[in-house]
Amino acid sequence: MAKRLIFNAFAMNSVSHVYHGLWRHPDSRQVGFNELGNWLDLARLLECGRFDALFLADVLGLDPAYKGSADTYVHEGLHFPTSDPGMLAAALVSATEHLGLAFTSSILQEHPFNFARKVTTLDHLSRGRVAWNIVTSVGDAAARNFGLDKAVPHDERYVWAEEYVEVLYKLWEGSWEDGAVLADRAAGIYADPARIHRIGHAGRRYRVRGPHQTSPSPQRTPVLIQAGSSRAGRAFAARNAEATFIVSLTPEAAAVAVADIRQQLRANGRRDDDFLFIQGLSFVVGSTEEEAWRKSRAIDEYVSTDGLAAHVSRDLGIDFGTLDPDRPIEEYQIEGLQGFVRFYEEAHPDRKATAATLAHAMSYNGRIIGTPEQSADQLERWQAAGIDGVNVAYQTMPGSFVEFIDQVIPVLQARGLAQRDYAPGTLREKLFAGRPS
Ligand SMILES: Cc1cc2nc3c(=O)[nH]c(=O)nc-3n(C[C@H](O)[C@H](O)[C@H](O)COP(=O)(O)O)c2cc1C
């Protein structure tokens, strides 16, 4: 029997996420991203389709990163405005029972003491369904919104992230012992002070005395996801994360990325079964291959090439609206997101990534076009390359998810590649069910 794949819906509390320009499509409801009803409908749909989680990306600033200005981002609703993903996750708790709620939060945006408390609260309220996408925020705009002059240099951000998670682990894991909560009405003792500890963290950026303000939640530590793919990013993931979000361009390139990260995991004493590789893919489904390609071409009519270039420019910190989009990216000093270049070069070892090729890759690579059976065949190839699951990106919201769930999921279920029901327990237990612990 095949091992099942994990499926997350990849979304953002914003108008335009990955397929820039598609918000204008008549089937897209994404202009209504501030309407709770749209998200409740999506969450219920995902749960009917036995999706593992809704994964919410986030961005914290408006960079004038394309053509010397921020106008393209504003015109195209490109990650701006963006509403808070953690608050949205909280709003979906009571509408769902099993769906994981994975949201992004940057080390920039919140003091770890407060973040630990919020996550624990949400993990209590959702009965252990929270995952955290750990990000360090690329770009100067985010840094300037939090009192810095500019973005902290690339590798230094990961040093900061190490201390951030160290504080969190102390609060989540080391502050309250199991059994500290007694709730003993007869004795009049709610909790046992001898089993609650201060953490006394004194580091380079944080001083936190503790104890954790909130009693341990079902998962204590939320499921930890990390998407950085530079050398420092992968090293951080190998030390801390339980899942990494990769955007390899082909299954063959995914196998290279997986092998690289696995090697670092083993060097850190981690077991293969404790770590999940989640690949970003999107699907255009038709009852015939021809119909699927027709739909895909119709989607292309709405794709904004300017939007894609603006996205790549912002992430890399290089303005490809004014610089040469065909010049190899390695000739620039990148303080932004280095991982995209790495993914490109793992797929094309004989070529150098340029802004133009990255923008093209963002729209076309990982777009699986075909019948439900062909989509399932492709997923088998990705699985054989070592991936454990998929972050399903959408072209239209919620249409892409409706199609995937109505048409592809049943084929996957018949092949044992998608779960028919949820495993019991917390999100971590569901994700790792069936793997040796
Ligand atoms: C697939 C993918 C998704 C990401 N999602 C986010 C996000 O939602 N918010 C964010 O601030 N950064 C996001 N990032 C950026 C990473 O978290 C990280 O900060 C960035 O990749 C820089 O690290 P790197 O140079 O190690 O790749 C994402 C990166 C990748 C590859």
CSV table of C-alpha atoms and ligand atoms in Angstrom, one decimal:
chain,number,residue,atom,x,y,z
A,1,MET,CA,0.0,0.0,0.0
A,2,ALA,CA,1.3,3.4,-0.9
A,3,LYS,CA,2.1,5.9,1.8
A,4,ARG,CA,-0.4,8.7,1.8
A,5,LEU,CA,0.6,12.2,0.9
A,6,ILE,CA,-0.1,15.2,3.1
A,7,PHE,CA,-2.2,18.0,1.5
A,8,ASN,CA,-2.2,21.6,2.7
A,9,ALA,CA,-4.0,24.5,1.1
A,10,PHE,CA,-1.5,27.3,0.5
A,11,ALA,CA,-3.2,30.7,0.9
A,12,MET,CA,-2.7,34.2,2.1
A,13,ASN,CA,-4.9,36.7,3.9
A,14,SER,CA,-4.5,39.0,1.0
A,15,VAL,CA,-5.7,39.6,-2.6
A,16,SER,CA,-2.8,38.2,-4.7
A,17,HIS,CA,-0.6,35.4,-3.4
A,18,VAL,CA,1.3,33.4,-6.0
A,19,TYR,CA,-0.6,33.6,-9.3
A,20,HIS,CA,-0.5,37.3,-9.6
A,21,GLY,CA,-3.2,38.8,-11.8
A,22,LEU,CA,-5.6,35.9,-11.2
A,23,TRP,CA,-7.6,37.8,-8.7
A,24,ARG,CA,-9.2,39.5,-11.7
A,25,HIS,CA,-10.6,36.2,-12.9
A,26,PRO,CA,-14.4,36.0,-12.8
A,27,ASP,CA,-14.3,32.8,-10.7
A,28,SER,CA,-12.0,34.3,-8.1
A,29,ARG,CA,-13.5,35.4,-4.8
A,30,GLN,CA,-10.1,36.6,-3.4
A,31,VAL,CA,-11.0,40.3,-3.4
A,32,GLY,CA,-13.3,39.2,-0.5
A,33,PHE,CA,-10.4,38.0,1.6
A,34,ASN,CA,-11.6,40.1,4.5
A,35,GLU,CA,-14.9,38.3,4.5
A,36,LEU,CA,-14.9,35.7,7.2
A,37,GLY,CA,-17.6,33.7,5.4
A,38,ASN,CA,-15.3,33.0,2.5
A,39,TRP,CA,-12.6,31.5,4.8
A,40,LEU,CA,-15.2,29.5,6.7
A,41,ASP,CA,-16.5,28.0,3.4
A,42,LEU,CA,-12.9,27.2,2.4
A,43,ALA,CA,-12.0,25.6,5.8
A,44,ARG,CA,-15.1,23.4,5.7
A,45,LEU,CA,-14.4,22.4,2.1
A,46,LEU,CA,-10.9,21.5,3.0
A,47,GLU,CA,-12.1,19.4,5.8
A,48,CYS,CA,-14.5,17.6,3.5
A,49,GLY,CA,-11.6,16.9,1.2
A,50,ARG,CA,-9.6,15.6,4.2
A,51,PHE,CA,-6.9,18.2,3.7
A,52,ASP,CA,-4.3,18.2,6.5
A,53,ALA,CA,-4.0,22.0,7.0
A,54,LEU,CA,-4.7,25.5,5.7
A,55,PHE,CA,-1.2,27.1,5.4
A,56,LEU,CA,-1.3,30.9,5.6
A,57,ALA,CA,1.7,32.8,4.3
A,58,ASP,CA,2.4,36.4,5.4
A,59,VAL,CA,4.4,39.5,4.6
A,60,LEU,CA,5.0,42.5,6.9
A,61,GLY,CA,5.9,45.5,4.8
A,62,LEU,CA,5.5,47.3,1.5
A,63,ASP,CA,8.9,47.6,-0.2
A,64,PRO,CA,9.5,50.0,-3.1
A,65,ALA,CA,11.1,47.0,-4.7
A,66,TYR,CA,10.0,47.1,-8.3
A,67,LYS,CA,10.6,49.8,-10.9
A,68,GLY,CA,11.8,51.9,-8.0
A,69,SER,CA,8.4,52.1,-6.3
A,70,ALA,CA,5.8,50.2,-4.4
A,71,ASP,CA,3.0,51.0,-6.9
A,72,THR,CA,2.9,47.6,-8.6
A,73,TYR,CA,2.3,45.9,-5.3
A,74,VAL,CA,-0.6,48.3,-4.5
A,75,HIS,CA,-2.1,48.2,-7.9
A,76,GLU,CA,-2.1,44.4,-8.0
A,77,GLY,CA,-3.0,43.7,-4.4
A,78,LEU,CA,0.3,41.8,-4.3
A,79,HIS,CA,0.8,40.9,-0.7
A,80,PHE,CA,-0.6,44.3,0.1
A,81,PRO,CA,-2.9,44.8,1.9
A,82,THR,CA,-2.4,41.7,4.1
A,83,SER,CA,-4.5,40.9,7.1
A,84,ASP,CA,-3.1,39.0,10.0
A,85,PRO,CA,-2.9,35.2,9.4
A,86,GLY,CA,-2.9,34.2,13.1
A,87,MET,CA,-6.1,36.1,13.8
A,88,LEU,CA,-7.7,34.4,10.8
A,89,ALA,CA,-6.5,31.0,12.0
A,90,ALA,CA,-8.2,31.7,15.4
A,91,ALA,CA,-11.4,32.6,13.6
A,92,LEU,CA,-11.5,29.2,11.9
A,93,VAL,CA,-11.1,27.1,15.0
A,94,SER,CA,-14.7,26.6,15.9
A,95,ALA,CA,-15.8,25.9,12.2
A,96,THR,CA,-13.4,23.0,12.0
A,97,GLU,CA,-12.6,19.9,14.0
A,98,HIS,CA,-9.6,18.3,12.3
A,99,LEU,CA,-8.1,20.8,9.9
A,100,GLY,CA,-4.6,22.0,10.9
A,101,LEU,CA,-4.1,25.7,11.1
A,102,ALA,CA,-0.7,26.6,9.9
A,103,PHE,CA,0.3,30.3,10.0
A,104,THR,CA,3.3,32.4,9.4
A,105,SER,CA,4.8,34.6,12.0
A,106,SER,CA,8.1,36.4,11.7
A,107,ILE,CA,10.7,36.7,14.4
A,108,LEU,CA,10.6,40.4,13.7
A,109,GLN,CA,7.0,41.0,14.6
A,110,GLU,CA,6.5,39.8,18.1
A,111,HIS,CA,8.4,39.3,21.3
A,112,PRO,CA,8.8,35.5,21.9
A,113,PHE,CA,7.1,35.7,25.3
A,114,ASN,CA,3.9,37.0,23.8
A,115,PHE,CA,4.1,34.8,20.7
A,116,ALA,CA,4.5,31.7,22.9
A,117,ARG,CA,1.4,32.7,24.8
A,118,LYS,CA,-0.7,33.3,21.7
A,119,VAL,CA,0.3,30.0,20.1
A,120,THR,CA,-0.4,28.1,23.3
A,121,THR,CA,-3.8,29.7,23.6
A,122,LEU,CA,-4.7,28.8,20.0
A,123,ASP,CA,-3.4,25.3,20.5
A,124,HIS,CA,-5.7,24.9,23.5
A,125,LEU,CA,-8.7,26.3,21.7
A,126,SER,CA,-8.1,24.1,18.6
A,127,ARG,CA,-7.2,21.0,20.6
A,128,GLY,CA,-3.7,20.8,19.2
A,129,ARG,CA,-4.1,21.9,15.6
A,130,VAL,CA,-1.6,24.7,15.3
A,131,ALA,CA,1.5,24.8,13.1
A,132,TRP,CA,3.9,27.7,12.9
A,133,ASN,CA,5.8,28.7,9.7
A,134,ILE,CA,9.0,30.2,11.0
A,135,VAL,CA,10.1,33.2,8.9
A,136,THR,CA,12.8,35.8,9.3
A,137,SER,CA,11.3,38.4,6.9
A,138,VAL,CA,13.2,39.5,3.9
A,139,GLY,CA,13.2,43.1,2.8
A,140,ASP,CA,13.9,46.4,4.4
A,141,ALA,CA,10.3,47.5,4.7
A,142,ALA,CA,9.4,44.9,7.3
A,143,ALA,CA,12.6,45.7,9.2
A,144,ARG,CA,11.7,49.4,9.2
A,145,ASN,CA,8.2,48.7,10.5
A,146,PHE,CA,9.8,47.2,13.6
A,147,GLY,CA,12.4,49.9,14.4
A,148,LEU,CA,15.4,48.7,12.4
A,149,ASP,CA,17.2,50.8,9.8
A,150,LYS,CA,17.2,48.0,7.3
A,151,ALA,CA,16.9,44.2,7.1
A,152,VAL,CA,19.4,42.3,9.2
A,153,PRO,CA,22.0,40.6,7.0
A,154,HIS,CA,20.9,37.2,5.7
A,155,ASP,CA,22.8,34.7,7.8
A,156,GLU,CA,22.5,36.9,10.9
A,157,ARG,CA,18.7,36.6,10.6
A,158,TYR,CA,19.1,32.9,11.2
A,159,VAL,CA,21.3,33.5,14.3
A,160,TRP,CA,18.4,35.7,15.6
A,161,ALA,CA,15.9,32.9,14.7
A,162,GLU,CA,17.9,30.4,16.8
A,163,GLU,CA,17.7,32.5,19.9
A,164,TYR,CA,14.0,33.2,19.2
A,165,VAL,CA,13.1,29.5,19.1
A,166,GLU,CA,15.4,28.8,22.1
A,167,VAL,CA,13.2,31.1,24.2
A,168,LEU,CA,10.1,29.5,22.8
A,169,TYR,CA,11.3,25.9,23.6
A,170,LYS,CA,12.1,27.0,27.1
A,171,LEU,CA,8.6,28.4,27.5
A,172,TRP,CA,6.7,25.7,25.7
A,173,GLU,CA,8.7,22.6,26.9
A,174,GLY,CA,10.7,23.6,30.0
A,175,SER,CA,8.5,25.8,32.0
A,176,TRP,CA,5.5,23.7,33.1
A,177,GLU,CA,6.1,20.1,33.9
A,178,ASP,CA,3.4,17.5,33.0
A,179,GLY,CA,1.0,17.2,35.9
A,180,ALA,CA,1.6,20.8,37.1
A,181,VAL,CA,-2.1,21.5,36.6
A,182,LEU,CA,-4.0,19.8,39.4
A,183,ALA,CA,-7.4,21.5,39.2
A,184,ASP,CA,-8.0,20.0,42.7
A,185,ARG,CA,-11.2,21.6,43.9
A,186,ALA,CA,-11.3,19.8,47.2
A,187,ALA,CA,-7.8,21.0,48.2
A,188,GLY,CA,-8.3,24.4,46.6
A,189,ILE,CA,-5.1,24.0,44.5
A,190,TYR,CA,-5.3,24.7,40.8
A,191,ALA,CA,-1.6,24.2,39.9
A,192,ASP,CA,1.5,23.1,41.7
A,193,PRO,CA,4.2,25.8,42.0
A,194,ALA,CA,6.9,23.2,42.5
A,195,ARG,CA,6.3,22.0,38.9
A,196,ILE,CA,6.2,25.4,37.2
A,197,HIS,CA,9.6,26.9,36.5
A,198,ARG,CA,11.0,30.2,35.5
A,199,ILE,CA,13.2,30.0,32.4
A,200,GLY,CA,15.7,32.7,33.2
A,201,HIS,CA,16.7,33.3,29.6
A,202,ALA,CA,19.4,35.9,29.1
A,203,GLY,CA,20.6,36.1,25.5
A,204,ARG,CA,21.9,38.5,22.9
A,205,ARG,CA,18.4,39.9,22.0
A,206,TYR,CA,16.0,38.6,24.7
A,207,ARG,CA,15.8,38.5,28.4
A,208,VAL,CA,12.8,36.4,29.6
A,209,ARG,CA,12.3,35.4,33.2
A,210,GLY,CA,9.2,33.2,32.8
A,211,PRO,CA,7.4,31.1,33.7
A,212,HIS,CA,5.3,30.6,30.6
A,213,GLN,CA,2.1,32.5,31.2
A,214,THR,CA,-0.1,29.8,29.8
A,215,SER,CA,-0.4,26.1,30.9
A,216,PRO,CA,0.8,23.5,28.4
A,217,SER,CA,-1.5,23.0,25.4
A,218,PRO,CA,-2.1,19.6,23.7
A,219,GLN,CA,1.0,19.9,21.4
A,220,ARG,CA,3.0,22.2,23.7
A,221,THR,CA,5.2,23.2,20.8
A,222,PRO,CA,3.2,23.7,17.6
A,223,VAL,CA,4.3,21.8,14.5
A,224,LEU,CA,7.3,23.7,13.3
A,225,ILE,CA,7.6,24.5,9.5
A,226,GLN,CA,10.4,26.4,7.9
A,227,ALA,CA,10.7,27.4,4.2
A,228,GLY,CA,14.2,29.0,4.0
A,229,SER,CA,16.3,27.1,1.6
A,230,SER,CA,19.7,28.9,1.5
A,231,ARG,CA,22.6,27.1,3.2
A,232,ALA,CA,21.8,28.8,6.5
A,233,GLY,CA,18.1,28.2,6.0
A,234,ARG,CA,18.4,24.5,5.4
A,235,ALA,CA,20.8,24.2,8.4
A,236,PHE,CA,18.2,26.0,10.6
A,237,ALA,CA,15.5,23.7,9.3
A,238,ALA,CA,17.6,20.6,10.0
A,239,ARG,CA,18.1,21.7,13.6
A,240,ASN,CA,14.6,22.9,14.4
A,241,ALA,CA,11.8,22.2,11.9
A,242,GLU,CA,9.5,19.2,11.5
A,243,ALA,CA,8.6,20.1,8.0
A,244,THR,CA,10.1,22.2,5.3
A,245,PHE,CA,8.3,23.8,2.4
A,246,ILE,CA,10.2,23.4,-0.8
A,247,VAL,CA,9.4,24.7,-4.3
A,248,SER,CA,11.6,22.5,-6.4
A,249,LEU,CA,11.1,22.8,-10.1
A,250,THR,CA,11.0,19.1,-11.0
A,251,PRO,CA,10.8,15.8,-9.1
A,252,GLU,CA,14.5,15.2,-10.0
A,253,ALA,CA,15.5,18.5,-8.5
A,254,ALA,CA,13.3,17.8,-5.4
A,255,ALA,CA,15.3,14.6,-4.9
A,256,VAL,CA,18.5,16.7,-4.8
A,257,ALA,CA,17.0,19.1,-2.3
A,258,VAL,CA,15.6,16.3,-0.1
A,259,ALA,CA,19.0,14.5,-0.1
A,260,ASP,CA,20.8,17.7,0.9
A,261,ILE,CA,18.5,18.4,3.8
A,262,ARG,CA,18.3,14.8,4.9
A,263,GLN,CA,22.1,14.7,5.1
A,264,GLN,CA,22.0,17.8,7.4
A,265,LEU,CA,19.2,16.2,9.5
A,266,ARG,CA,21.2,13.1,10.1
A,267,ALA,CA,24.3,15.2,11.0
A,268,ASN,CA,22.0,16.8,13.6
A,269,GLY,CA,21.0,13.4,15.0
A,270,ARG,CA,17.5,13.6,13.5
A,271,ARG,CA,15.7,10.6,12.2
A,272,ASP,CA,14.3,10.5,8.6
A,273,ASP,CA,10.8,9.8,9.9
A,274,ASP,CA,10.7,12.9,12.0
A,275,PHE,CA,10.8,15.3,9.1
A,276,LEU,CA,8.4,16.1,6.3
A,277,PHE,CA,9.1,17.6,2.8
A,278,ILE,CA,6.1,19.6,1.5
A,279,GLN,CA,6.4,20.6,-2.1
A,280,GLY,CA,4.4,23.6,-3.6
A,281,LEU,CA,2.3,22.5,-6.6
A,282,SER,CA,-0.8,23.7,-8.3
A,283,PHE,CA,-3.3,21.8,-10.4
A,284,VAL,CA,-5.4,22.5,-13.5
A,285,VAL,CA,-7.8,19.6,-14.0
A,286,GLY,CA,-9.9,18.7,-17.0
A,287,SER,CA,-11.9,15.7,-17.9
A,288,THR,CA,-9.5,15.3,-20.9
A,289,GLU,CA,-5.9,16.4,-21.2
A,290,GLU,CA,-7.0,18.8,-23.9
A,291,GLU,CA,-9.6,20.4,-21.7
A,292,ALA,CA,-7.0,20.9,-18.9
A,293,TRP,CA,-4.6,22.6,-21.3
A,294,ARG,CA,-7.4,24.8,-22.6
A,295,LYS,CA,-8.2,25.8,-19.0
A,296,SER,CA,-4.5,26.4,-18.3
A,297,ARG,CA,-4.2,28.7,-21.3
A,298,ALA,CA,-7.3,30.6,-20.2
A,299,ILE,CA,-5.6,31.1,-16.8
A,300,ASP,CA,-2.5,32.5,-18.5
A,301,GLU,CA,-4.6,35.2,-20.0
A,302,TYR,CA,-4.9,36.6,-16.5
A,303,VAL,CA,-1.3,36.1,-15.3
A,304,SER,CA,0.4,39.4,-14.6
A,305,THR,CA,4.1,39.2,-15.7
A,306,ASP,CA,4.7,42.5,-14.0
A,307,GLY,CA,3.3,41.0,-10.8
A,308,LEU,CA,5.6,38.0,-11.0
A,309,ALA,CA,8.6,40.1,-11.6
A,310,ALA,CA,7.6,42.4,-8.7
A,311,HIS,CA,7.3,39.3,-6.4
A,312,VAL,CA,10.7,38.0,-7.4
A,313,SER,CA,12.2,41.5,-7.0
A,314,ARG,CA,10.9,42.0,-3.5
A,315,ASP,CA,11.9,38.5,-2.4
A,316,LEU,CA,15.4,38.8,-3.7
A,317,GLY,CA,15.9,42.4,-2.9
A,318,ILE,CA,16.9,43.3,-6.4
A,319,ASP,CA,14.8,45.6,-8.6
A,320,PHE,CA,14.3,43.7,-11.8
A,321,GLY,CA,12.1,46.5,-13.1
A,322,THR,CA,15.2,48.7,-13.5
A,323,LEU,CA,18.0,46.1,-13.6
A,324,ASP,CA,18.6,43.6,-16.4
A,325,PRO,CA,16.2,40.6,-15.8
A,326,ASP,CA,18.4,38.4,-17.9
A,327,ARG,CA,21.6,38.9,-16.0
A,328,PRO,CA,22.6,35.9,-13.8
A,329,ILE,CA,21.4,36.5,-10.3
A,330,GLU,CA,24.7,35.2,-8.8
A,331,GLU,CA,26.3,38.4,-10.1
A,332,TYR,CA,24.2,40.3,-7.4
A,333,GLN,CA,24.7,40.3,-3.7
A,334,ILE,CA,21.4,38.8,-2.4
A,335,GLU,CA,20.4,39.7,1.1
A,336,GLY,CA,16.9,38.6,0.4
A,337,LEU,CA,15.6,35.1,-0.3
A,338,GLN,CA,18.4,32.9,-1.6
A,339,GLY,CA,16.4,29.7,-1.7
A,340,PHE,CA,14.6,30.4,-5.0
A,341,VAL,CA,17.9,30.5,-6.8
A,342,ARG,CA,19.0,27.3,-5.2
A,343,PHE,CA,15.8,25.6,-6.3
A,344,TYR,CA,16.3,26.8,-9.8
A,345,GLU,CA,19.9,25.6,-10.0
A,346,GLU,CA,19.1,22.2,-8.5
A,347,ALA,CA,16.8,21.7,-11.5
A,348,HIS,CA,19.1,23.2,-14.1
A,349,PRO,CA,22.7,22.6,-12.9
A,350,ASP,CA,24.1,23.8,-16.3
A,351,ARG,CA,22.2,27.1,-16.2
A,352,LYS,CA,22.3,30.2,-14.0
A,353,ALA,CA,19.1,31.6,-12.6
A,354,THR,CA,17.9,35.0,-13.8
A,355,ALA,CA,15.0,37.1,-12.7
A,356,ALA,CA,13.2,36.3,-15.9
A,357,THR,CA,13.6,32.5,-15.4
A,358,LEU,CA,12.6,32.7,-11.8
A,359,ALA,CA,9.4,34.7,-12.6
A,360,HIS,CA,8.6,32.2,-15.3
A,361,ALA,CA,9.2,29.3,-12.9
A,362,MET,CA,6.9,30.8,-10.3
A,363,SER,CA,4.0,30.6,-12.7
A,364,TYR,CA,4.7,27.5,-14.7
A,365,ASN,CA,6.8,25.0,-12.7
A,366,GLY,CA,4.9,22.9,-10.3
A,367,ARG,CA,1.7,23.5,-12.3
A,368,ILE,CA,0.3,20.1,-13.0
A,369,ILE,CA,-2.1,20.1,-15.9
A,370,GLY,CA,-4.1,17.1,-16.9
A,371,THR,CA,-6.9,14.7,-16.0
A,372,PRO,CA,-7.3,13.5,-12.4
A,373,GLU,CA,-5.5,10.3,-13.3
A,374,GLN,CA,-2.6,12.2,-14.9
A,375,SER,CA,-2.4,14.5,-11.8
A,376,ALA,CA,-2.2,11.4,-9.6
A,377,ASP,CA,0.5,9.9,-11.9
A,378,GLN,CA,2.5,13.2,-11.5
A,379,LEU,CA,2.1,13.1,-7.7
A,380,GLU,CA,3.4,9.6,-7.7
A,381,ARG,CA,6.6,10.9,-9.4
A,382,TRP,CA,7.0,13.6,-6.8
A,383,GLN,CA,6.4,11.1,-4.0
A,384,ALA,CA,9.1,8.8,-5.5
A,385,ALA,CA,11.4,11.8,-5.4
A,386,GLY,CA,11.0,11.9,-1.6
A,387,ILE,CA,8.3,14.4,-0.9
A,388,ASP,CA,5.8,13.7,1.9
A,389,GLY,CA,3.2,16.2,0.9
A,390,VAL,CA,2.0,19.1,-1.1
A,391,ASN,CA,1.1,22.7,-0.5
A,392,VAL,CA,-1.6,23.1,-3.0
A,393,ALA,CA,-1.4,26.6,-4.5
A,394,TYR,CA,-4.5,28.0,-6.2
A,395,GLN,CA,-5.2,29.9,-9.4
A,396,THR,CA,-8.7,30.8,-8.4
A,397,MET,CA,-10.1,30.8,-4.9
A,398,PRO,CA,-11.9,28.7,-4.0
A,399,GLY,CA,-12.4,27.1,-7.5
A,400,SER,CA,-8.9,25.5,-7.7
A,401,PHE,CA,-9.6,23.7,-4.3
A,402,VAL,CA,-13.1,22.7,-5.3
A,403,GLU,CA,-11.8,21.1,-8.5
A,404,PHE,CA,-8.9,19.4,-6.7
A,405,ILE,CA,-11.1,18.0,-4.0
A,406,ASP,CA,-14.0,16.9,-6.3
A,407,GLN,CA,-11.9,15.4,-9.0
A,408,VAL,CA,-8.3,14.6,-7.9
A,409,ILE,CA,-8.7,13.6,-4.3
A,410,PRO,CA,-11.1,10.6,-5.1
A,411,VAL,CA,-8.5,9.2,-7.5
A,412,LEU,CA,-5.7,9.7,-5.0
A,413,GLN,CA,-7.8,8.1,-2.3
A,414,ALA,CA,-8.4,5.0,-4.5
A,415,ARG,CA,-4.6,4.7,-4.9
A,416,GLY,CA,-4.0,5.1,-1.2
A,417,LEU,CA,-2.3,8.5,-1.8
A,418,ALA,CA,-4.8,10.6,0.1
A,419,GLN,CA,-6.3,9.9,3.4
A,420,ARG,CA,-10.0,9.0,3.5
A,421,ASP,CA,-10.3,10.0,7.1
A,422,TYR,CA,-8.4,11.9,9.7
A,423,ALA,CA,-6.2,10.0,12.2
A,424,PRO,CA,-7.0,10.8,15.8
A,425,GLY,CA,-5.1,13.3,18.0
A,426,THR,CA,-3.2,16.5,17.5
A,427,LEU,CA,-2.0,17.8,14.2
A,428,ARG,CA,1.5,16.4,14.9
A,429,GLU,CA,0.0,13.0,15.6
A,430,LYS,CA,-2.1,13.2,12.4
A,431,LEU,CA,0.8,14.2,10.2
A,432,PHE,CA,3.2,11.6,11.6
A,433,ALA,CA,0.6,8.8,12.0
A,434,GLY,CA,1.9,5.5,10.7
A,435,ARG,CA,5.5,6.5,11.0
A,436,PRO,CA,7.6,4.8,13.6
A,437,SER,CA,8.0,7.1,16.6
B,1,LIG,C1,8.0,28.3,-0.5
B,1,LIG,C2,8.4,29.4,0.3
B,1,LIG,C3,7.4,30.1,1.1
B,1,LIG,C4,7.7,31.2,1.9
B,1,LIG,N1,6.7,31.8,2.6
B,1,LIG,C5,7.1,32.9,3.3
B,1,LIG,C6,6.1,33.7,4.0
B,1,LIG,O1,4.9,33.4,3.9
B,1,LIG,N2,6.5,34.8,4.6
B,1,LIG,C7,7.8,35.2,4.7
B,1,LIG,O2,8.1,36.2,5.3
B,1,LIG,N3,8.8,34.5,4.1
B,1,LIG,C8,8.4,33.4,3.4
B,1,LIG,N4,9.4,32.7,2.8
B,1,LIG,C9,10.8,33.1,2.9
B,1,LIG,C10,11.5,32.2,3.9
B,1,LIG,O3,10.9,32.0,5.1
B,1,LIG,C11,12.9,32.7,4.2
B,1,LIG,O4,12.8,33.9,5.0
B,1,LIG,C12,13.5,33.1,2.9
B,1,LIG,O5,13.4,32.0,2.1
B,1,LIG,C13,15.0,33.5,3.1
B,1,LIG,O6,15.6,32.5,3.5
B,1,LIG,P1,16.6,31.6,2.5
B,1,LIG,O7,17.5,32.6,1.9
B,1,LIG,O8,17.2,30.7,3.5
B,1,LIG,O9,15.7,30.9,1.5
B,1,LIG,C14,9.1,31.6,2.0
B,1,LIG,C15,10.1,30.9,1.2
B,1,LIG,C16,9.7,29.9,0.4
B,1,LIG,C17,10.8,29.2,-0.4
